[in-house]
XYZ file of C-alpha atoms in Angstrom:
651
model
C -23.358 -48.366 3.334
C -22.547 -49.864 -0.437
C -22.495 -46.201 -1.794
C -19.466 -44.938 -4.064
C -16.855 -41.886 -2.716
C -18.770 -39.625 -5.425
C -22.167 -40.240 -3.346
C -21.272 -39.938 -0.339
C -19.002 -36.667 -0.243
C -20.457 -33.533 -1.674
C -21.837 -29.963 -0.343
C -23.961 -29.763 2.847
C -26.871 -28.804 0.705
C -26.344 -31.229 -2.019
C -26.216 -34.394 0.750
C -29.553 -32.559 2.667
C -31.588 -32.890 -0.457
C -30.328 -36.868 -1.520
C -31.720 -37.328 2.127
C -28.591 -37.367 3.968
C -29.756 -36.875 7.641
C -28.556 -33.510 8.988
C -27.174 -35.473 12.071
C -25.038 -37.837 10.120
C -23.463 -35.469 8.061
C -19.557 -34.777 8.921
C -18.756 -31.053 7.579
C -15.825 -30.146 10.108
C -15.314 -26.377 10.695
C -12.160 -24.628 11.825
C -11.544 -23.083 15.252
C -9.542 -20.674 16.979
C -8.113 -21.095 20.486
C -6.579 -18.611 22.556
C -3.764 -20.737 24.188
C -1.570 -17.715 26.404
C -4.042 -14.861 26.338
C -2.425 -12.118 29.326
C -3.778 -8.755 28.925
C -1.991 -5.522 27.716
C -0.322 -3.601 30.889
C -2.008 -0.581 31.916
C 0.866 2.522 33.672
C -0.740 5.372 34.717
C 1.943 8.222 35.431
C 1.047 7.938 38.869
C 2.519 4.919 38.767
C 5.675 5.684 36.717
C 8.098 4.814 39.766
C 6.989 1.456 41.171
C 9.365 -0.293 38.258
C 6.791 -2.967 37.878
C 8.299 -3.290 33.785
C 8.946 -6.906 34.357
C 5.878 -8.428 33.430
C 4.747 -5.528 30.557
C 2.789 -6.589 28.097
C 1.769 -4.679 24.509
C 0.495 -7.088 22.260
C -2.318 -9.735 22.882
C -2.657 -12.613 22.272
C 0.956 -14.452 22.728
C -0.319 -18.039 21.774
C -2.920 -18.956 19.212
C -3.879 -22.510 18.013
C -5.925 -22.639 14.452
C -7.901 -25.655 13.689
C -7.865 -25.180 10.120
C -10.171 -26.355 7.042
C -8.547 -26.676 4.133
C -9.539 -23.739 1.559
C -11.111 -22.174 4.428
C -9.738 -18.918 6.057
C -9.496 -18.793 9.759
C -9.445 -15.190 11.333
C -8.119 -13.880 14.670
C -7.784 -10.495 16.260
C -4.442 -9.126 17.324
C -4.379 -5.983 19.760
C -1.513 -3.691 20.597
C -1.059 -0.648 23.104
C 1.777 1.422 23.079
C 1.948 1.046 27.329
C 2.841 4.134 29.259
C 5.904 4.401 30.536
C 7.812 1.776 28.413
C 11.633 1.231 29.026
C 13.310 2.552 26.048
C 17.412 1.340 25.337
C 19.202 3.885 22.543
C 22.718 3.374 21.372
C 24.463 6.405 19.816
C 26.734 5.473 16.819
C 28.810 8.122 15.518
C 31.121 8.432 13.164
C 34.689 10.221 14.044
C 36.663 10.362 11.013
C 38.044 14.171 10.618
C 34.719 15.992 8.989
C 33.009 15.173 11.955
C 35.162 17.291 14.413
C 32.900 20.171 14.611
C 30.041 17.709 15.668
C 31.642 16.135 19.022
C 31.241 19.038 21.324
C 27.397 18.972 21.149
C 27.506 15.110 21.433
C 29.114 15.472 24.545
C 26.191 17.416 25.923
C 23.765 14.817 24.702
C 23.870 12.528 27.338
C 22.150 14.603 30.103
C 19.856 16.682 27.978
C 18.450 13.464 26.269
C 17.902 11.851 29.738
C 16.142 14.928 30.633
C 13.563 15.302 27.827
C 13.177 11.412 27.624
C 11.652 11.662 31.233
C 8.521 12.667 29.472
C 8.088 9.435 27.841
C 9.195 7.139 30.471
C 10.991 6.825 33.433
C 13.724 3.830 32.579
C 15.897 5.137 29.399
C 19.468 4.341 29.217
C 22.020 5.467 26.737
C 25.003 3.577 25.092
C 27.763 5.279 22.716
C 30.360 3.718 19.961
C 32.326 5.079 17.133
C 33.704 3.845 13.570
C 35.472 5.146 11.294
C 36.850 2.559 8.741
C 38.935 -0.450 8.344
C 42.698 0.053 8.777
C 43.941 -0.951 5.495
C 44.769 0.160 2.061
C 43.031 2.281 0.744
C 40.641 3.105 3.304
C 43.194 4.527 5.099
C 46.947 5.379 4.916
C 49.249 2.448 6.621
C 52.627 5.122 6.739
C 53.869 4.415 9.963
C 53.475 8.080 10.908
C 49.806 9.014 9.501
C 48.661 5.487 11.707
C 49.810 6.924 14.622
C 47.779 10.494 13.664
C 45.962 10.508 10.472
C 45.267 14.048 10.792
C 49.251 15.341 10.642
C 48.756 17.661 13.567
C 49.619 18.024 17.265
C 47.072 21.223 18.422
C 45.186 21.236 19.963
C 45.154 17.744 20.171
C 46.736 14.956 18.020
C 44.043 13.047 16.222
C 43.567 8.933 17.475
C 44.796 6.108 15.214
C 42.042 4.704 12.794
C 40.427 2.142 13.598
C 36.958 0.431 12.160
C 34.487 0.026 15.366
C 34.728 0.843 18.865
C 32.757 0.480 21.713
C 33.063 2.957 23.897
C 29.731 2.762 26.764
C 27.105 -0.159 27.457
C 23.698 1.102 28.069
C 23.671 2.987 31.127
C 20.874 5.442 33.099
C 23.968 7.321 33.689
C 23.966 10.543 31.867
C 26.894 11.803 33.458
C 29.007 8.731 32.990
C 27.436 9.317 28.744
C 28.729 12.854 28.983
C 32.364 11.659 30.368
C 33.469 9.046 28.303
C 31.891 10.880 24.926
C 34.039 13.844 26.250
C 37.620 11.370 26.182
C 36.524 10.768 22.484
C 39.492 12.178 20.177
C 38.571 12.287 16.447
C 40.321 10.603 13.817
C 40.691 10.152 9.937
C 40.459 8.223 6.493
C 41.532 8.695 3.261
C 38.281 7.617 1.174
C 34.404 9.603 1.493
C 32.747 6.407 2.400
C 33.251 5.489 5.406
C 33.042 1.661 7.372
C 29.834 2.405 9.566
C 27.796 -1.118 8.546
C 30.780 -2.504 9.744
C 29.743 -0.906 12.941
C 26.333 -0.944 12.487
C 26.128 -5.216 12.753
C 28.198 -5.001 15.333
C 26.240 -3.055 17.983
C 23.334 -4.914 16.811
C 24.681 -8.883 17.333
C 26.857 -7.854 20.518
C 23.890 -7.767 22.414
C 25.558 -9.115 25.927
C 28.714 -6.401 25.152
C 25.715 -3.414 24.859
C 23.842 -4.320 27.097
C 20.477 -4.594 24.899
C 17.658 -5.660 27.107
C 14.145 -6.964 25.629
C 12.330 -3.360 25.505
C 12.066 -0.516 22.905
C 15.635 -0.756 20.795
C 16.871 2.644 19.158
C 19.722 2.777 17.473
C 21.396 6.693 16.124
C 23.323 6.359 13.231
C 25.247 9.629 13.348
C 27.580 10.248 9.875
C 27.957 12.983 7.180
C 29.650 10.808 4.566
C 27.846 7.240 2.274
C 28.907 3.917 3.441
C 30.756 1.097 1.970
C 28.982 -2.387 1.440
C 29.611 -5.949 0.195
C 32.081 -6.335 -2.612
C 34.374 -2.760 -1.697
C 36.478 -4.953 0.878
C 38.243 -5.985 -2.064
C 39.592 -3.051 -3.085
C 41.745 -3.727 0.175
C 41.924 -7.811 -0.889
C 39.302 -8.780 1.487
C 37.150 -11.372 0.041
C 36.246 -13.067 2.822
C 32.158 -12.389 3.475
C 30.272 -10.960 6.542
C 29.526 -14.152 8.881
C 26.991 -12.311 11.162
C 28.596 -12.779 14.026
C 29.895 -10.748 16.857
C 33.145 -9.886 16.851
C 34.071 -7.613 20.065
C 37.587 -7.903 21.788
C 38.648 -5.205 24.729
C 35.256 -3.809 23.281
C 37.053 -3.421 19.278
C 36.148 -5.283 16.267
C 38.566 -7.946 15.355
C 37.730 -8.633 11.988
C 37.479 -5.751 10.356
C 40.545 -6.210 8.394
C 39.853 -9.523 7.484
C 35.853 -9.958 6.761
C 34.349 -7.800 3.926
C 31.277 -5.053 4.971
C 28.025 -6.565 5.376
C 25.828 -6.080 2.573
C 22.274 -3.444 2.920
C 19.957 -6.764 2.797
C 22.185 -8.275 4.959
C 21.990 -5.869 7.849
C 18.019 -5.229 7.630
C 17.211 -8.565 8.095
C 19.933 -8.457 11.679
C 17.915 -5.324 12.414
C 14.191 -7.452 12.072
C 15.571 -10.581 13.943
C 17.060 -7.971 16.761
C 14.291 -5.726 16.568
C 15.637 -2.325 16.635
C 14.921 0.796 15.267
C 17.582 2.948 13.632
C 17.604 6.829 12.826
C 19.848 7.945 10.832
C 21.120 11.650 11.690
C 23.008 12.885 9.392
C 23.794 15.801 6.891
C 22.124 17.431 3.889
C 24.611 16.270 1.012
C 24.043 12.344 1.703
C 20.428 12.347 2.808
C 19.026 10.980 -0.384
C 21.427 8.110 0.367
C 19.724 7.047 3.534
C 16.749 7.646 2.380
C 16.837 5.002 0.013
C 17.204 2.411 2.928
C 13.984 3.216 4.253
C 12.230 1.028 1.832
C 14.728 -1.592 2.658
C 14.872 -1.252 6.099
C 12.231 -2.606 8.880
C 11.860 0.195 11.175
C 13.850 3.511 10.159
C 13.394 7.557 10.254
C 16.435 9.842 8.550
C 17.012 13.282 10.131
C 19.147 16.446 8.459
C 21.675 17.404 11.171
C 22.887 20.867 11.290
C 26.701 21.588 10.229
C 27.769 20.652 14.030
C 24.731 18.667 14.863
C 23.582 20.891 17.360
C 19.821 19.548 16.454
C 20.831 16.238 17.360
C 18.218 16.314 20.593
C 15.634 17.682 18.327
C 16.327 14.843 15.343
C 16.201 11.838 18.290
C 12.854 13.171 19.494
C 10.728 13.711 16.460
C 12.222 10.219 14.985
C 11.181 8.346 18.414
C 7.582 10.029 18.012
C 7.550 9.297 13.760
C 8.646 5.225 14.625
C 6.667 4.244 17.420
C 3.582 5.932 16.132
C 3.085 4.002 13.446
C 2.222 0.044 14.118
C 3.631 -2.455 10.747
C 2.677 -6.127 11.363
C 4.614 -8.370 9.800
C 4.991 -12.513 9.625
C 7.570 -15.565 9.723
C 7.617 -17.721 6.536
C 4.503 -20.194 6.149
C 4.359 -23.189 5.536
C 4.156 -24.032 2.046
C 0.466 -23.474 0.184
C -0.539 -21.623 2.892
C -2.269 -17.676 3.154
C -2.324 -15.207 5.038
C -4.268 -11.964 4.941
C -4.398 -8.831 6.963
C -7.377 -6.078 7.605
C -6.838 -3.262 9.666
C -9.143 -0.646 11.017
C -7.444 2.458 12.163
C -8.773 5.648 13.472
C -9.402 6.812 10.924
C -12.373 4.326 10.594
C -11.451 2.964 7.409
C -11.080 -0.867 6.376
C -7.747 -1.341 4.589
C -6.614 -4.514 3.367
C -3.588 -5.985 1.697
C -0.242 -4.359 2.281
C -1.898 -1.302 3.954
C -3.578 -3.938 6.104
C -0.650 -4.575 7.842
C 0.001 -1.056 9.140
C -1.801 1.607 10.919
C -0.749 5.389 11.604
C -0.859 8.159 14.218
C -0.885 5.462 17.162
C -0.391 7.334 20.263
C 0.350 6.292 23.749
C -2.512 4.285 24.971
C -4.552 3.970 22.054
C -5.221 0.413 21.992
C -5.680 -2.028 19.091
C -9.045 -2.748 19.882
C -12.438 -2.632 17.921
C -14.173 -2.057 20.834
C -12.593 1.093 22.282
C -13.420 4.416 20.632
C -11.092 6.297 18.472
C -8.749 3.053 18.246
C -7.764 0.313 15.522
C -7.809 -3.478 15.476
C -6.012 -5.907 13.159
C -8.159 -9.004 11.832
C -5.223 -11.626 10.760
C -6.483 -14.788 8.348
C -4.818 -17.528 7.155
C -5.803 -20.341 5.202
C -4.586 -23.772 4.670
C -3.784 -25.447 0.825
C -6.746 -27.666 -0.132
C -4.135 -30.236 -0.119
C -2.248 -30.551 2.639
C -0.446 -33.679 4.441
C -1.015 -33.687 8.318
C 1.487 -33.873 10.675
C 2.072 -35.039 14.359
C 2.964 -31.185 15.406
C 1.226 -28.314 14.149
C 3.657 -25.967 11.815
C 4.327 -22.592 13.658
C 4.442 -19.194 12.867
C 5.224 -15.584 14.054
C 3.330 -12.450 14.043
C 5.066 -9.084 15.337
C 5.068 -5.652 14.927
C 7.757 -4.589 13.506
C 10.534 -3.115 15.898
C 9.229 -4.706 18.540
C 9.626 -7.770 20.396
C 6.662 -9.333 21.309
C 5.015 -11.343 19.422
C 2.050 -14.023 18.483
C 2.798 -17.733 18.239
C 0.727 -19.213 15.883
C -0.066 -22.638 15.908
C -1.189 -24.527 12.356
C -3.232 -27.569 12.922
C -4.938 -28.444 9.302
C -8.189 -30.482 9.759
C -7.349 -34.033 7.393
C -9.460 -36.089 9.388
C -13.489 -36.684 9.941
C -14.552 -36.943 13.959
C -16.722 -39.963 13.259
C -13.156 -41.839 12.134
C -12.388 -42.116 16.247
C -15.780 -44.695 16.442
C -14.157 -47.141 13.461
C -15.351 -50.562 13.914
C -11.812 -52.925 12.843
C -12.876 -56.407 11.001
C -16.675 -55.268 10.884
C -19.075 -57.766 10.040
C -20.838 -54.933 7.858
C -17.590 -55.633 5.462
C -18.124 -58.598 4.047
C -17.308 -60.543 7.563
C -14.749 -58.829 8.895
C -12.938 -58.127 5.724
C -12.072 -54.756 6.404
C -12.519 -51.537 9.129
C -15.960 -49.404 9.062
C -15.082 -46.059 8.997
C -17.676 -43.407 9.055
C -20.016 -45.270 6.799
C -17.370 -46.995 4.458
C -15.069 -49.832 4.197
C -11.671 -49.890 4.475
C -10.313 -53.062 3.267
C -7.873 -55.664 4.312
C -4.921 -56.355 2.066
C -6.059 -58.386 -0.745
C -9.883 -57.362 -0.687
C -11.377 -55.245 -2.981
C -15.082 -53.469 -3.269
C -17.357 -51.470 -1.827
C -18.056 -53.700 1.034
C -14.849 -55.558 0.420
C -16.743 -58.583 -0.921
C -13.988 -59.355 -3.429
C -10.684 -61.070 -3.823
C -8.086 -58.573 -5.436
C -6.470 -61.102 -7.178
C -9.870 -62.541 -9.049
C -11.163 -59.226 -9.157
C -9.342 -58.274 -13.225
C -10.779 -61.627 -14.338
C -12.551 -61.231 -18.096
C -16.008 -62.000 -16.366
C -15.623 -58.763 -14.090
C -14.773 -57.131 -17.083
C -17.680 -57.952 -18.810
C -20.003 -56.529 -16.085
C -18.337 -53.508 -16.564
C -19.003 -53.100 -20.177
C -22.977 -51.503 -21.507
C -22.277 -53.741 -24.496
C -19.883 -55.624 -26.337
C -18.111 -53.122 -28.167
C -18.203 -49.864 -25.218
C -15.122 -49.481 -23.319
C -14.785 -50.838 -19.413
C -16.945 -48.188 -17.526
C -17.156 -45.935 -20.304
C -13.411 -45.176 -20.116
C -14.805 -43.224 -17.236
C -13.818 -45.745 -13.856
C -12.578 -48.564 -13.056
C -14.033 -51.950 -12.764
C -14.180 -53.276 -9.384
C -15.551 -57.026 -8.177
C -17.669 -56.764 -11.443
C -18.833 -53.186 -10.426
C -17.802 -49.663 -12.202
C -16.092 -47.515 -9.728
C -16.452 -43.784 -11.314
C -13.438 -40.859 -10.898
C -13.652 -37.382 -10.704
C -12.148 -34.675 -12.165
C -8.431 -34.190 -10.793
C -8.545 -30.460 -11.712
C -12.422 -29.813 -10.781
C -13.346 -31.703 -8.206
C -16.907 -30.932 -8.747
C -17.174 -32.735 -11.462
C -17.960 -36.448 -11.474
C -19.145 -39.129 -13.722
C -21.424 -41.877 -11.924
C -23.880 -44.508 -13.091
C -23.897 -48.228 -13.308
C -21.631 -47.849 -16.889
C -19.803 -44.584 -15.509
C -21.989 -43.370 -18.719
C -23.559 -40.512 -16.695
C -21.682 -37.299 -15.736
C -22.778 -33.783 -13.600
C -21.072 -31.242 -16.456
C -21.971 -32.454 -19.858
C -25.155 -30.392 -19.348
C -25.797 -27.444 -22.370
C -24.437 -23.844 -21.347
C -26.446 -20.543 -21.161
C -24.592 -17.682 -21.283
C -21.231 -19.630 -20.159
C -22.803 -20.945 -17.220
C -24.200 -24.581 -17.236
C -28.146 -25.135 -17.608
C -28.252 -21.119 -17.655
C -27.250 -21.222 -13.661
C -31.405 -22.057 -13.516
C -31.032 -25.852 -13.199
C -29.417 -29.314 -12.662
C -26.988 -31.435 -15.036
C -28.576 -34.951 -14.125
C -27.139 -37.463 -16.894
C -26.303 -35.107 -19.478
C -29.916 -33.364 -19.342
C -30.892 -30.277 -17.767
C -33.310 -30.402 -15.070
C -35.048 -26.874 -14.589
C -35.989 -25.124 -11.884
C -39.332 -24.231 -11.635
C -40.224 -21.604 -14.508
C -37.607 -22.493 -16.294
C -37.155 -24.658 -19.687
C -34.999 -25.847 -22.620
C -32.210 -27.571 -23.523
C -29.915 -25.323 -21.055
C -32.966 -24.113 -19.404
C -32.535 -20.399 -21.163
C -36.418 -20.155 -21.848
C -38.501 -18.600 -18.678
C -42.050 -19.510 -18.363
C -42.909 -16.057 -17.470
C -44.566 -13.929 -20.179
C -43.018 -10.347 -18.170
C -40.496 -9.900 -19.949
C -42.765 -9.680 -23.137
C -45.513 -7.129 -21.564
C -45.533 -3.997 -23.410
C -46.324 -0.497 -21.636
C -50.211 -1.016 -22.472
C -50.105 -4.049 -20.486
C -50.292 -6.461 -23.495
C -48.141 -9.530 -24.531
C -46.070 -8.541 -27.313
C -48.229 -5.541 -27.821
C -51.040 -7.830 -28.967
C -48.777 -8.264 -32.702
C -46.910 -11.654 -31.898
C -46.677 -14.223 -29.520
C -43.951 -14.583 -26.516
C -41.544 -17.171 -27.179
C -38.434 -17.622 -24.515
C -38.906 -14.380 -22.822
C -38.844 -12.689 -26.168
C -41.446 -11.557 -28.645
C -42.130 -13.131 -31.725
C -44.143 -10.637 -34.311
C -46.668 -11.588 -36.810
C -45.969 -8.764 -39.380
C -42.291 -7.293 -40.222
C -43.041 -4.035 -39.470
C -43.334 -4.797 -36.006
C -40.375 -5.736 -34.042
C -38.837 -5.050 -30.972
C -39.171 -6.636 -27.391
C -42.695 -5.703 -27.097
C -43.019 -4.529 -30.898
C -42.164 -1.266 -31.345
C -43.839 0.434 -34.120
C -42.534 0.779 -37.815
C -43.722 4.328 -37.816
C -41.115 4.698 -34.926
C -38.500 2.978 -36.711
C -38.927 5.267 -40.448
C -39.320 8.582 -38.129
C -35.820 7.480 -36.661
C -34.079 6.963 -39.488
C -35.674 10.473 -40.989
C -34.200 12.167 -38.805
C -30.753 10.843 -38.823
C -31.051 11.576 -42.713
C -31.612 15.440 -42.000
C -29.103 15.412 -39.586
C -26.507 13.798 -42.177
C -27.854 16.317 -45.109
C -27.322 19.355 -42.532
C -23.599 18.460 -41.571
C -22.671 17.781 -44.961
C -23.899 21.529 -46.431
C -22.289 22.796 -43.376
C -19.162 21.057 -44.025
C -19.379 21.980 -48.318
C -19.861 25.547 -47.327
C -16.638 25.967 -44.889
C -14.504 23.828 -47.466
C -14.973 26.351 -49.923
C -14.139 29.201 -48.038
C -11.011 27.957 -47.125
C -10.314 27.265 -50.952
C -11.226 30.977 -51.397
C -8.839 32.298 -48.719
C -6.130 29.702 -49.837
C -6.467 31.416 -54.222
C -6.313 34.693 -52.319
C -2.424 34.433 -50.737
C 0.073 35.472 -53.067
C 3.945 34.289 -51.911
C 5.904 37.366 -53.122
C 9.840 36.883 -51.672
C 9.699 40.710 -52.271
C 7.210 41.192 -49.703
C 8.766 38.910 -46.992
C 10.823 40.733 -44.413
C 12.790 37.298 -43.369
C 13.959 36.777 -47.341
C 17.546 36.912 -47.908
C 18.560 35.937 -51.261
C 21.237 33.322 -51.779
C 23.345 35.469 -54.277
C 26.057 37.596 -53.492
C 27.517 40.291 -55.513
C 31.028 42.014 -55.068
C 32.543 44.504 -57.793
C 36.043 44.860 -57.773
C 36.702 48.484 -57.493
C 40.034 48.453 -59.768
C 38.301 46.455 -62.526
C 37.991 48.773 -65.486
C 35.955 47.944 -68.712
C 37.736 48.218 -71.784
């Protein structure tokens, strides 16, 4: 009771040795508890056709509340599995303007053949199909009466379809056959332009998730084209200004507004594919490769394939993409709050400790390797976060996500920031210990009533700025109120600290006292070997001087025959102090060692100099002996030309 803030808060260690007692000291720590904790699925093959996918679960935990310290991190272990037998939804997006003609045939055989060889990975896969080409405007595409009827200008063996931007064509079915039918009624049809509308398409299939048919499992997505793509800001070419709302669009199963909302932009469509989760492969050829490339670093979740000239490797590209994405785990976060941190440390199988942006990711995850410390061969992720050392509570923790990327589970996290002490729940309102009741007790301190001032709120505010409170606060008549250091309360000097460092604090009756004023060794205060108390060092033990730089130990000034200072001086702050000049050294070296050091770099200097004389002349020698004759230079031509006129005749 009666002490100031600056007392009574301060390290663990600091309030131990003022003789705190260790069971009155409040030094909250931060927690972790594991609110929804259900354990990853196990599927053995064997049990492939029970269908029990309902309740499948890959990452644990789903809820986490943090107790948090402020400045302090808290850390908590994520695990994932990749679970056998995981339901898997792909939707094939292809692209039918005319230079994709050759390709539909061995579309049409995809269906079956893909269910087949996804059997291997799981039992529930089912396939979806839609087609762009572009929007149906100038000068996309040609609006003659006759070329929107059949772009293409032919009639065998089929006339080509009308243009149009996106169409959905299948919902995601386990029906191969039904995949194979409806691809087969596909006719193709044409632009005028290279790039063609397929992010048009692309958001489409992704926010349509009732028309598709997406269900909350493993989302591909094959994005099937041999041409570039046209983004934000091209739609005006054709006068459309209007931007991408990020909605669905779908009517009879065809976009509505292409012709009147511009293309989505990249950034645009990677952030629908994060909040939707799915994983797109682009499959298509050679010549525009490098363009999708460069949306893998944009991208969440994406793989690029070369398709041959009629995409007869399409099965082969779907495959070895599926097997490239969901072997690699990326975790990634929701905003946080402001001030906040968070940090990520993985520990793959490779049994090494990454951290920072490799942190977040491990490789070469296989089907039932588990993210898991504690299981051989396998890798964990060690998520902290840490709160702002000043934050303002609030009546409902803040909440964040953590998810791997591409997939749809995730981790709740719940933010609780510790602002208040537990011994604030036994406050004592209008406690006699305050001055009569003039205030609340509140783990060891006052809290005053309106009006009441002071440590134990034994003064009235409005008396308290009188000149005789003033006074008290002064060391003499011509120092400033509290040193200019505090503030002068009910005739009493209440110190401040630092705003920048809390650490530091000024204290005293006069505020005329401070903890950092203290003389610096080696840019560290009292040489790191002592206490600022007043503005004076106080030492450790062996330690002195001003900043306590001097040890009391003579070891440092022992020479190799055991002697202090070689028996030639006397040892003076760790260092030796010599009697006679020609001593010196930490533990006096001899002179003699000194003048046979410098002899030698003298002989050393004399012998590189003759050296350097000697080759200096013979290049002057060889220089005198070259003799620049134009006569005897085979590359000479001479400037001068002369021609004699054969007629000319001297008279």
């Amino acid at each position: 009771m009666g002490q100031h803030v600056w007392e009574r808060c301060d390290t663990a260690r600091e309030l131990l040795r003022r003789g705190c007692p260790f069971d009155r000291l409040e030094d909250p720590r931060g927690s972790t508890v594991l609110l929804k904790n259900q354990k990853i699925t196990f599927h053995p093959k064997e049990q492939r056709h029970q269908k029990q996918h309902q309740h499948v679960t890959q990452l644990q935990p789903q809820t986490v509340l943090l107790h948090l310290r402020p400045g302090k991190p808290q850390t908590f272990e994520v695990k994932f599995k990749r679970v056998e037998d995981y339901p898997i939804d792909l939707y094939y997006l292809m692209d039918l303007s005319f230079s994709m003609e050759d390709d539909l045939p061995n579309v049409k055989k995809l269906g079956v053949d893909l269910m087949e060889e996804m059997r291997n990975t799981t039992s529930d896969f089912r396939m979806g199909f839609g087609a762009f080409v572009d929007k149906t405007v100038m000068p996309y595409i040609s609006t003659a009466e006759d070329m929107l009827r059949n772009p293409c200008k032919r009639t065998e063996p089929w006339p080509c379809a009308p243009p149009f931007s996106y169409h959905h064509v299948l919902s995601l079915t386990a029906n191969g056959s039904l995949f194979t039918e409806l691809v087969g009624e596909q006719r193709i049809s044409g632009n005028l332009d290279s790039p063609e509308g397929g992010l048009d398409a692309l958001m489409q299939a992704v926010l349509c998730e009732e028309q598709i048919g997406w269900r909350n499992v493993t989302r591909l997505l094959v994005f099937s084209t041999d041409a570039g793509f046209h983004f934000a800001g091209d739609g005006k070419l054709g006068g459309i200004v209007l931007p991408n709302d990020g909605k669905c669009h779908l009517y009879r199963n065809v976009y509505t507004r292409g012709n009147s909302q511009d293309y989505p932009s990249v950034a645009h469509v990677a952030e629908t594919l994060r909040q939707k989760n799915i994983q797109i492969i682009f499959a298509v050829t050679e010549d525009v490769t490098h363009l999708y490339e460069g949306l893998r670093s944009i991208f969440p979740k994406c793989a690029v394939g070369t398709l041959s000239n009629n995409s007869h490797n399409i099965l082969q590209i779907i495959v070895e993409a599926y097997n490239a994405l969901t072997s690699e785990v990326v975790m990634e976060n929701s905003k946080l709050p402001a001030g906040y941190h968070i940090s990520y440390t993985s520990h793959c199988k490779d049994h090494k400790l990454r951290r920072g942006e490799q942190g977040r990711r491990c490789s070469n995850i296989f089907v039932g390797d588990e993210v898991c410390n504690r299981v051989a061969g396998s890798v964990s992720f060690n998520v902290s976060i840490t709160a702002p050392l000043s934050v303002i509570a609030s009546q409902r923790p803040s909440r964040v996500i953590i998810k791997p990327q591409g997939y749809s589970e995730e981790v709740e996290v719940l933010l609780s920031p510790i602002c208040n002490c537990s011994c604030q729940k036994d406050m004592v309102q209008h406690s006699p210990s305050c001055s009569h009741g003039n205030g609340t007790l509140e783990c060891g301190a006052c809290r005053c009533k309106e009006g009441r001032v002071g440590t134990l709120c034994e003064c009235d505010q409005a008396e308290s700025g009188k000149v005789v409170d003033s006074y008290l606060c002064r060391h003499d008549n011509v120092s400033e109120v509290c040193s200019g250091q505090g503030e002068c309360v009910c005739g009493k000097c209440v110190c401040r600290k630092s705003s920048k460092k809390p650490n530091h604090a000024y204290y005293g009756q006069f505020c005329e006292c401070s903890n950092f004023s203290c003389g610096q060794y080696q840019g560290r205060q009292c040489g790191g070997q002592g206490r600022c108390i007043c503005g004076v060092c106080e030492c450790l033990p062996g330690f002195s001087g001003r900043a306590c730089e001097c040890p009391l130990s003579m070891e440092s000034c022992l020479s190799q025959n055991g002697k202090v200072c070689a028996g030639r001086g006397v040892c003076h702050c760790g260092t030796c102090s010599c009697y006679d000049n020609r001593f010196q050294g930490p533990t006096l070296l001899s002179a003699s060692v000194v003048v046979l050091g410098v002899a030698l770099l003298l002989l050393w200097k004399l012998l590189t100099s003759i050296h350097d004389r000697r080759e200096f002349a013979r290049f002057q020698r060889e220089l005198e002996k070259r003799r620049w004759n134009r006569r005897d230079n085979p590359i000479y031509r001479s400037a001068i030309t002369t021609t004699v006129n054969p007629k000319y005749k001297e008279q």
